[in-house]
CSV table of C-alpha atoms in Angstrom, one decimal:
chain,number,residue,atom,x,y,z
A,142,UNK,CA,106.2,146.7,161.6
A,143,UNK,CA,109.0,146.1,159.5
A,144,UNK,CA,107.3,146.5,156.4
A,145,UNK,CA,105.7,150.1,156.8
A,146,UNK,CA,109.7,151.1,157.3
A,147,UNK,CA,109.8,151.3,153.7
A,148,UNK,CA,107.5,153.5,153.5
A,149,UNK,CA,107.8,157.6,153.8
A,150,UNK,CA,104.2,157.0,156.1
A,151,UNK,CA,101.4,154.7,156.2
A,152,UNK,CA,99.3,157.3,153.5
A,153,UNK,CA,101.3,156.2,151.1
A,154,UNK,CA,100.1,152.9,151.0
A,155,UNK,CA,97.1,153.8,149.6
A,156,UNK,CA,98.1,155.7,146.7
A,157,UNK,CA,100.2,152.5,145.4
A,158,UNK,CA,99.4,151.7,141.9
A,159,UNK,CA,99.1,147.8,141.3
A,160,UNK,CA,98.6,147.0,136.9
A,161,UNK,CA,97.3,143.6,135.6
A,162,UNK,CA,99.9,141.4,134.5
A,163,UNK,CA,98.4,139.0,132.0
A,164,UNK,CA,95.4,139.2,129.3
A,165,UNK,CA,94.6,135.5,129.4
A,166,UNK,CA,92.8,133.9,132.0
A,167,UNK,CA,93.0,130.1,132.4
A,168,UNK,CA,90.2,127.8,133.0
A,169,UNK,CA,89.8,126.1,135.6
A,170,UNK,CA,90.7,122.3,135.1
A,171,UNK,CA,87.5,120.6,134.7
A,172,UNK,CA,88.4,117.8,137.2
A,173,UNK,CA,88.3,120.6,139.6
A,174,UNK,CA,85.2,119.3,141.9
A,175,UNK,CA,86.3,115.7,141.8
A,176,UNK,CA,89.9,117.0,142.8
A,177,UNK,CA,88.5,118.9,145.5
A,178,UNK,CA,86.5,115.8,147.1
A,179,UNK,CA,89.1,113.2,146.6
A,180,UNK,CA,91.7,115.9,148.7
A,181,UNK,CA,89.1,116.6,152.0
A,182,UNK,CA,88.9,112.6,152.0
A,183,UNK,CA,92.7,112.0,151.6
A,184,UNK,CA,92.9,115.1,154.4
A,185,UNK,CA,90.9,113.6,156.7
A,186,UNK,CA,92.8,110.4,157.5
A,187,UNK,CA,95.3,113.5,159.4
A,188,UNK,CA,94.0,114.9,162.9
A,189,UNK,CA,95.3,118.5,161.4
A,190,UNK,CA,92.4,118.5,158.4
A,191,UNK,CA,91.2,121.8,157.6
A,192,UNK,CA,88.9,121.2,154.7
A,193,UNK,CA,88.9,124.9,153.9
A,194,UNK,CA,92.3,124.9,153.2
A,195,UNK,CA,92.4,121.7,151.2
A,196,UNK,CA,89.9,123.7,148.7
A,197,UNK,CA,91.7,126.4,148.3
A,198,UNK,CA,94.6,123.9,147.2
A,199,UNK,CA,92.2,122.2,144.9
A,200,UNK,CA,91.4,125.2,143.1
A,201,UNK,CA,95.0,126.8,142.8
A,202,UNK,CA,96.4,123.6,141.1
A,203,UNK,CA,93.4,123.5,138.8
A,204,UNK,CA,94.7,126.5,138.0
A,205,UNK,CA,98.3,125.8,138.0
A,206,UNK,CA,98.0,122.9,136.1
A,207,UNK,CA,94.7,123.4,134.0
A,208,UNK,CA,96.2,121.5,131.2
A,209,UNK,CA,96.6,117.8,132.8
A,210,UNK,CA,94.2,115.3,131.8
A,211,UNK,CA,94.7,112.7,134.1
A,212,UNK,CA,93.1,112.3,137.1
A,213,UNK,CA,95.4,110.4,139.4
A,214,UNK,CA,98.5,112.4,138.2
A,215,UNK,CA,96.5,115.7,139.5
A,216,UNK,CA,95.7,114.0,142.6
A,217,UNK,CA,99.1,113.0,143.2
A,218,UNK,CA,100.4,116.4,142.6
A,219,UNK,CA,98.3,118.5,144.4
A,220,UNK,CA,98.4,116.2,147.9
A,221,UNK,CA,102.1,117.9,148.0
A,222,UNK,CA,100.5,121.1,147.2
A,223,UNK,CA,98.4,120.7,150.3
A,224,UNK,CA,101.5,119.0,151.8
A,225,UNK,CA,103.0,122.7,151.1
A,226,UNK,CA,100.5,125.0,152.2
A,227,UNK,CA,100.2,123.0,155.6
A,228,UNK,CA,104.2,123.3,156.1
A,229,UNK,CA,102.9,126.9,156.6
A,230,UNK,CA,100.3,126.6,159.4
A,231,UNK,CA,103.0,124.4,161.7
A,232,UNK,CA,105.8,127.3,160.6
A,233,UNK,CA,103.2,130.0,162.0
A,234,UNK,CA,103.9,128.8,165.5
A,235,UNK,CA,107.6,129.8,165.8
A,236,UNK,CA,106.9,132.8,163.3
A,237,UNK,CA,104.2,134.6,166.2
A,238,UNK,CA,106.8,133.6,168.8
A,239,UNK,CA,109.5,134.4,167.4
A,240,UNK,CA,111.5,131.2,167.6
A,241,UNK,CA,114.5,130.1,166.0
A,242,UNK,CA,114.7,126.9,168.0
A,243,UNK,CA,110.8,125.8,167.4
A,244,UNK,CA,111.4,126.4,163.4
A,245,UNK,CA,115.2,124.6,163.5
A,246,UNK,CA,113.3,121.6,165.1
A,247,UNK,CA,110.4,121.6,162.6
A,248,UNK,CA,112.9,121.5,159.5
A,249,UNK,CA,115.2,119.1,161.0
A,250,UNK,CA,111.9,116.6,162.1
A,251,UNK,CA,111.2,117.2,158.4
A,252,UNK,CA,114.6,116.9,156.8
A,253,UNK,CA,114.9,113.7,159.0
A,254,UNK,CA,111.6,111.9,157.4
A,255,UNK,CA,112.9,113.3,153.4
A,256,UNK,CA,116.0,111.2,154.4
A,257,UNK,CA,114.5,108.2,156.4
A,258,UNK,CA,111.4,107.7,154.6
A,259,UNK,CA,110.0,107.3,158.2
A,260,UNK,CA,108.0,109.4,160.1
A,261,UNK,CA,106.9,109.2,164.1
A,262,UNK,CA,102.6,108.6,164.2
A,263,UNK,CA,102.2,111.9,166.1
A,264,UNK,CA,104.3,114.0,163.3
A,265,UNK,CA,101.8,114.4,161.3
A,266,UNK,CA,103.7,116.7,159.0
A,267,UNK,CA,105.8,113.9,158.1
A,268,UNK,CA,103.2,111.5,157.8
A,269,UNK,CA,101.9,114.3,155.1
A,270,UNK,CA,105.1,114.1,153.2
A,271,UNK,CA,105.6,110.6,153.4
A,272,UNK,CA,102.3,110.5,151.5
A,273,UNK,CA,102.4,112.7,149.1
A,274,UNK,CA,105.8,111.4,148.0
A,275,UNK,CA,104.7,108.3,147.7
A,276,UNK,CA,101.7,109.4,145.5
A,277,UNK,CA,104.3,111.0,143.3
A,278,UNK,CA,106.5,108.7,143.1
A,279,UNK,CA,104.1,106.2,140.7
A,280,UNK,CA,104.7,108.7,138.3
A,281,UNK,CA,108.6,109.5,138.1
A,282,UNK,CA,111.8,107.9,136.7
A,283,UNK,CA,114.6,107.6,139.7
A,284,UNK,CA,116.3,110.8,138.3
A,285,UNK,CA,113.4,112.8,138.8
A,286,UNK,CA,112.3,111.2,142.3
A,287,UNK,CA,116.0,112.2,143.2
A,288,UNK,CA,115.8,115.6,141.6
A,289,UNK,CA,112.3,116.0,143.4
A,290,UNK,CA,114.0,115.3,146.9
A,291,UNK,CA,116.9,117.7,146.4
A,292,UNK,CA,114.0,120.5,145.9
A,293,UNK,CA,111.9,119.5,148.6
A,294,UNK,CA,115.1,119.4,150.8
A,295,UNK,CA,116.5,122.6,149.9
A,296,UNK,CA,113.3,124.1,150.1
A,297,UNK,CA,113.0,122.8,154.0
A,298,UNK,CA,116.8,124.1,154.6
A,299,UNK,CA,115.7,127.7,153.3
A,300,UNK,CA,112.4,128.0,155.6
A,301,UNK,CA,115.3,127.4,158.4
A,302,UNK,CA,117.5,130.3,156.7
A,303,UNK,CA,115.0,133.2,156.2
A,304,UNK,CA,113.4,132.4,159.3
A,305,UNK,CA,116.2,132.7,161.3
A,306,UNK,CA,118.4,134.7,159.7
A,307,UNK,CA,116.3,137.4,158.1
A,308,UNK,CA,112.8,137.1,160.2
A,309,UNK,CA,114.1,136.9,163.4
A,310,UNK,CA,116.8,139.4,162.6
A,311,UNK,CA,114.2,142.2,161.0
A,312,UNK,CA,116.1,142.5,157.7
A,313,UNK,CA,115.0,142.3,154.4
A,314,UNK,CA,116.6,140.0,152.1
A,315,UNK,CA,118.8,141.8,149.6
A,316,UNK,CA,118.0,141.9,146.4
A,317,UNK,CA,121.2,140.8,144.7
A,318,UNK,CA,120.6,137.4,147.0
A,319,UNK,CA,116.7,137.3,146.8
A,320,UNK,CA,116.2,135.0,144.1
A,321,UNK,CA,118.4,132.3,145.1
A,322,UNK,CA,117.1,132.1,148.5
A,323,UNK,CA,113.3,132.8,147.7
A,324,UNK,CA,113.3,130.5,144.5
A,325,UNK,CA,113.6,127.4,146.8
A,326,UNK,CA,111.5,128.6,149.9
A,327,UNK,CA,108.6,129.4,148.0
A,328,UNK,CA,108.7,125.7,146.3
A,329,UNK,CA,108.1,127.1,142.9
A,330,UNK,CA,111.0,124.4,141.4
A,331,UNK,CA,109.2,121.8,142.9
A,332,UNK,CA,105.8,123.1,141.0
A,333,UNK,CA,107.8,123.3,137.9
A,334,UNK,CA,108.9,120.2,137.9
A,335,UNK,CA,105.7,118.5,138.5
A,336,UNK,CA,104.6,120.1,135.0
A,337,UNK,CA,106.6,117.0,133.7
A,338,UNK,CA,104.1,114.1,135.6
A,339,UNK,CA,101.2,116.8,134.7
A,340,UNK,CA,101.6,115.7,130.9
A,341,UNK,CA,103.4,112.3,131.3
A,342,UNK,CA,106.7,113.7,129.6
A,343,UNK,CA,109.9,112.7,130.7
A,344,UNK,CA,112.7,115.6,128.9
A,345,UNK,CA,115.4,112.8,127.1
A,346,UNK,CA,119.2,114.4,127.6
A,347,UNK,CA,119.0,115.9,124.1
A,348,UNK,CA,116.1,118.3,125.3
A,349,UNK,CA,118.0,118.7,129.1
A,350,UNK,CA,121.2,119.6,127.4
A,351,UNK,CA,119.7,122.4,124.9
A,352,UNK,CA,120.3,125.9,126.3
A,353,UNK,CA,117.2,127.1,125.4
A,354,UNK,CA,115.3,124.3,127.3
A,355,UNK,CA,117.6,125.0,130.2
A,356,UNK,CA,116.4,129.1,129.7
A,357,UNK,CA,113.0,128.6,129.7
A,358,UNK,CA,113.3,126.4,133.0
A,359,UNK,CA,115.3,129.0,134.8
A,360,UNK,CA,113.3,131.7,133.6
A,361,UNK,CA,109.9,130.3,134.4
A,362,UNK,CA,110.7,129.6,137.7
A,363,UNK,CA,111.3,133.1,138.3
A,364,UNK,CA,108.6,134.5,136.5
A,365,UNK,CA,106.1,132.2,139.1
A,366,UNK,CA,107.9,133.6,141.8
A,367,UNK,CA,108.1,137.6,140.4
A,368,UNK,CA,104.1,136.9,139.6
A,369,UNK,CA,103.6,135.6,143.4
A,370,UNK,CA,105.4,138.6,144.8
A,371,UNK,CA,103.8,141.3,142.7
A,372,UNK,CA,99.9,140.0,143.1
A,373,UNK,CA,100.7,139.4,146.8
A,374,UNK,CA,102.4,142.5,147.8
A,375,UNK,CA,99.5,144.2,149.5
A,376,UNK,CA,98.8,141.4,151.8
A,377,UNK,CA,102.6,140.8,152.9
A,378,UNK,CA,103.1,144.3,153.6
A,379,UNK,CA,99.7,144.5,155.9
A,380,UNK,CA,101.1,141.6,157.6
A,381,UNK,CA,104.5,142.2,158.0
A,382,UNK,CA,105.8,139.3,155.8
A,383,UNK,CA,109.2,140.5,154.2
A,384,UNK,CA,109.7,137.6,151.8
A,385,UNK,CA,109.0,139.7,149.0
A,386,UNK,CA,111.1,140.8,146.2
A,387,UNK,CA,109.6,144.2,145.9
A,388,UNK,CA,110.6,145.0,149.3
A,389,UNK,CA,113.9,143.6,148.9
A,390,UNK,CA,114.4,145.8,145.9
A,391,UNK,CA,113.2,149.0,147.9
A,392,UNK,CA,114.9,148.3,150.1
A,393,UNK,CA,118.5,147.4,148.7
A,394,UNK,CA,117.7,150.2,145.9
A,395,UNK,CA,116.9,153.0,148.7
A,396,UNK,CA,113.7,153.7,146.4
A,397,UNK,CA,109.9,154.3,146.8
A,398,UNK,CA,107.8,151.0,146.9
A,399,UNK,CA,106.1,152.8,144.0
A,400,UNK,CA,109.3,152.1,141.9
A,401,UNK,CA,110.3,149.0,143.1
A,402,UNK,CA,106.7,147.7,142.4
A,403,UNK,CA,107.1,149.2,138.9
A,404,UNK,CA,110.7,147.5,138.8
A,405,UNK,CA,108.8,144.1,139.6
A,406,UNK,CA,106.2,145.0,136.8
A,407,UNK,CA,108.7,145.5,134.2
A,408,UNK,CA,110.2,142.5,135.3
A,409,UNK,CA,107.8,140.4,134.8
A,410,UNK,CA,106.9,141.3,131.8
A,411,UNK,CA,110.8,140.7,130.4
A,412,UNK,CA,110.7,137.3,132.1
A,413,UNK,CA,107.5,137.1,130.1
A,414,UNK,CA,108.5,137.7,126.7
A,415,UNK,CA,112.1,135.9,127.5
A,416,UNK,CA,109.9,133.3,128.2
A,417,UNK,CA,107.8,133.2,124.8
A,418,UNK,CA,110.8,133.8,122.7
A,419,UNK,CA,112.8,130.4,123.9
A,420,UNK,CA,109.1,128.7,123.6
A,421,UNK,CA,109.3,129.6,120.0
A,422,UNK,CA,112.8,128.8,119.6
A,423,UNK,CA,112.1,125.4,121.1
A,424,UNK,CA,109.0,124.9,119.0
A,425,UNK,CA,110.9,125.3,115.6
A,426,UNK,CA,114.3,123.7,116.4
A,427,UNK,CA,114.5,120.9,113.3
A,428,UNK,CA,115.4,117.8,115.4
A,429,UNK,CA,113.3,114.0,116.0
A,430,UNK,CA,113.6,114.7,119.6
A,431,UNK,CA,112.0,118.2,119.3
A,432,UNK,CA,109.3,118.0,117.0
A,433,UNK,CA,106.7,116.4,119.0
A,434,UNK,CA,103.0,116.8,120.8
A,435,UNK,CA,104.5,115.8,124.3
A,436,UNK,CA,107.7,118.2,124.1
A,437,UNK,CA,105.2,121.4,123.4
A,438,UNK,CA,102.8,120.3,126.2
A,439,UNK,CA,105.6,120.2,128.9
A,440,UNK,CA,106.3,123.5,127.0
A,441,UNK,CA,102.8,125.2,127.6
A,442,UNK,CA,102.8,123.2,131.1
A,443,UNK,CA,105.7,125.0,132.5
A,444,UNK,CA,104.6,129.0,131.5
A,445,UNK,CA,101.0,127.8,131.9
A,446,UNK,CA,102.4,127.9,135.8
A,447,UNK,CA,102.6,131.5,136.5
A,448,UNK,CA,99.3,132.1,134.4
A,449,UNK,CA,97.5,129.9,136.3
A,450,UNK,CA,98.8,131.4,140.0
A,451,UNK,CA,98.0,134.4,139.0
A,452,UNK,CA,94.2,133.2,137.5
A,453,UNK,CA,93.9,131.8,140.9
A,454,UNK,CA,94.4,134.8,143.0
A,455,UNK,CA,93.0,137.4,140.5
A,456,UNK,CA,89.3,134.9,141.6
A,457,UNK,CA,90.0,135.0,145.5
A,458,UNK,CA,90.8,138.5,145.5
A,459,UNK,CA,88.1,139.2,143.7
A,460,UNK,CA,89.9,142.3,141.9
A,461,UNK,CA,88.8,144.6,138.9
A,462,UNK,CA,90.5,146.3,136.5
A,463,UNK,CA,89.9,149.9,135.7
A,464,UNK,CA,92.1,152.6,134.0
A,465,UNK,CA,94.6,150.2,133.5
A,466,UNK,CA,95.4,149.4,137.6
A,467,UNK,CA,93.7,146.8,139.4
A,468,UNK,CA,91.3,147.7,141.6
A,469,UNK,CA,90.7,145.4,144.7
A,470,UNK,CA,88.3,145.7,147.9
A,471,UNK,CA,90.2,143.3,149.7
A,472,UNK,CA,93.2,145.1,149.5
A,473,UNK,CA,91.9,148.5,150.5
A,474,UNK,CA,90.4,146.3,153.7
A,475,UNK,CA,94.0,145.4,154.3
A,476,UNK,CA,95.1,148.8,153.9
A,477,UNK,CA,92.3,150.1,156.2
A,478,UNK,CA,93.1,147.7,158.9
A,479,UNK,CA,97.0,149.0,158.8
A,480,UNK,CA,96.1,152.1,159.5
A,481,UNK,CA,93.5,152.0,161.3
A,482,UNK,CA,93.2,148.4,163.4
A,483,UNK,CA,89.8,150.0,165.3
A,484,UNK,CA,87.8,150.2,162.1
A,485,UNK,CA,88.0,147.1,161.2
């Protein structure tokens, strides 16, 4: 595995040390079981429904997005985070083969129907994307359904990139490069930018054009994507998944997975108070266009984000926290099953 190469032997793996990021633990948004119904049914007009995984997407943008009060808008939103999660389950195919030309025909089927608006009956993919842009759609100016379909696309180009270029190859992204590439495979722009349709706030060009605003938006998207690397580390490295900026720094760094994870840590925690600081700034800039209820929403919307990912998986994984570390029983079962594949 190409994973375990960063690693002096597989021992070590055990003795990582994994701390809790974030004191505050979001709620659950209470349209959480009528989300969760209204998704099967909405799944199961598609011949690939997997009701197991369209609860799982219920719950992490209940999470994500605790704050949004509307119904339909949190509908509309989370049928492209199921749209998302099932992009993975038709990429697994070329990933366990080992196929650049079954992924490059994937992404090009779905960059096809992102510029069409069409989608063959029997892609079903499409037929998912179609829908779920349509659902979004209701609730978007033309600037953002234009700046939604530049994520999505690049997003679809970068699964094509990694795979291809770094999967196939057995390299680990470099660090130096890792953001850039990672930011849009892992979607978190798109997320971001649905915190605008979870509160009904449109930014006007005064907000767009103020640095801080411009900051925050940067800097949240790659707290999300430092939190989803951190909390998901363990389960990457057992399964030989090297989309994760902890590797990338081990590996570009020539340093313990020890160090890089504390790298990540501190990280995080900079993006974190980075993040609070332009919050503030924003909060108490003296300007009409600034000093309202909607503009502080979108504010708490965006940074609510990476709290509510990490809510999300801190519940599946079921994890504890003792002595400062996290302990989780999951993980060690990962762990266990790296070393050992018999005992498990």
């Amino acid at each position: 595995m190409k994973t375990l190469s960063l690693l002096k032997n597989k021992e070590e793996f055990w003795s990582l040390k994994i701390r809790p990021l974030f004191k505050q633990k979001l709620d659950l948004n209470p349209h959480h079981e009528w989300l969760s119904k209204e998704l099967i049914q909405w799944s199961k007009g598609f011949a690939d429904h997997n009701q197991q995984a369209m609860e799982m997407c219920a719950k992490f943008m209940c999470y994500m997005y605790s704050g949004c009060e509307q119904k339909d808008r949190l509908l509309a939103m989370s049928k492209y985070g199921c749209f998302s999660n099932t992009i993975d389950e038709y990429m697994e195919t070329a990933r366990k083969e080992r196929s650049a030309p079954l992924m490059v025909e994937l992404i090009e089927k779905l960059l096809t129907t992102l510029l069409t608006g069409r989608s063959d009956p029997e892609f079903l993919l499409g037929r998912r994307l179609l829908d779920s842009l349509e659902a979004l759609d209701v609730f978007m100016t033309r600037d953002q359904m234009i700046k939604m379909r530049n994520n999505v696309k690049e997003s679809f180009e970068s699964f094509a990139k990694i795979h291809c270029d770094y999967w196939l190859q057995n390299r680990f992204i470099s660090y130096d490069e890792y953001y850039e590439l990672r930011s849009k495979e892992s979607i978190w722009p798109v997320f971001h930018l649905m915190s605008e349709i979870s509160v009904d706030y449109t930014p006007p060009e005064p907000v767009l054009r103020y640095i801080p605003v411009n900051k925050l938006l940067t800097s949240a998207v790659r707290l999300s994507l430092a939190v989803n690397d951190y909390v998901m580390f363990v389960s990457k490295m057992a399964s030989n998944d090297i989309t994760s900026g902890v590797m990338s720094y081990a590996w570009t760094e020539k340093c313990t997975v020890q160090t890089a994870l504390d790298s990540q840590y501190q990280l995080i925690k900079d993006l974190q108070t980075e993040c609070e600081s332009l919050s503030n700034t924003i909060a108490n800039k003296s300007d009409p266009e600034f000093e309202t209820p909607a503009l502080l929403a979108y504010v708490n919307a965006v940074i609510d984000i990476s709290h509510g990912f990490y809510s999300c998986v801190a519940e599946i994984f079921k994890w504890e926290e003792r002595d400062g570390l996290i302990v989780c029983q999951k993980w060690d079962q990962l762990r266990q099953q790296l070393l050992d594949p018999n005992s498990v």
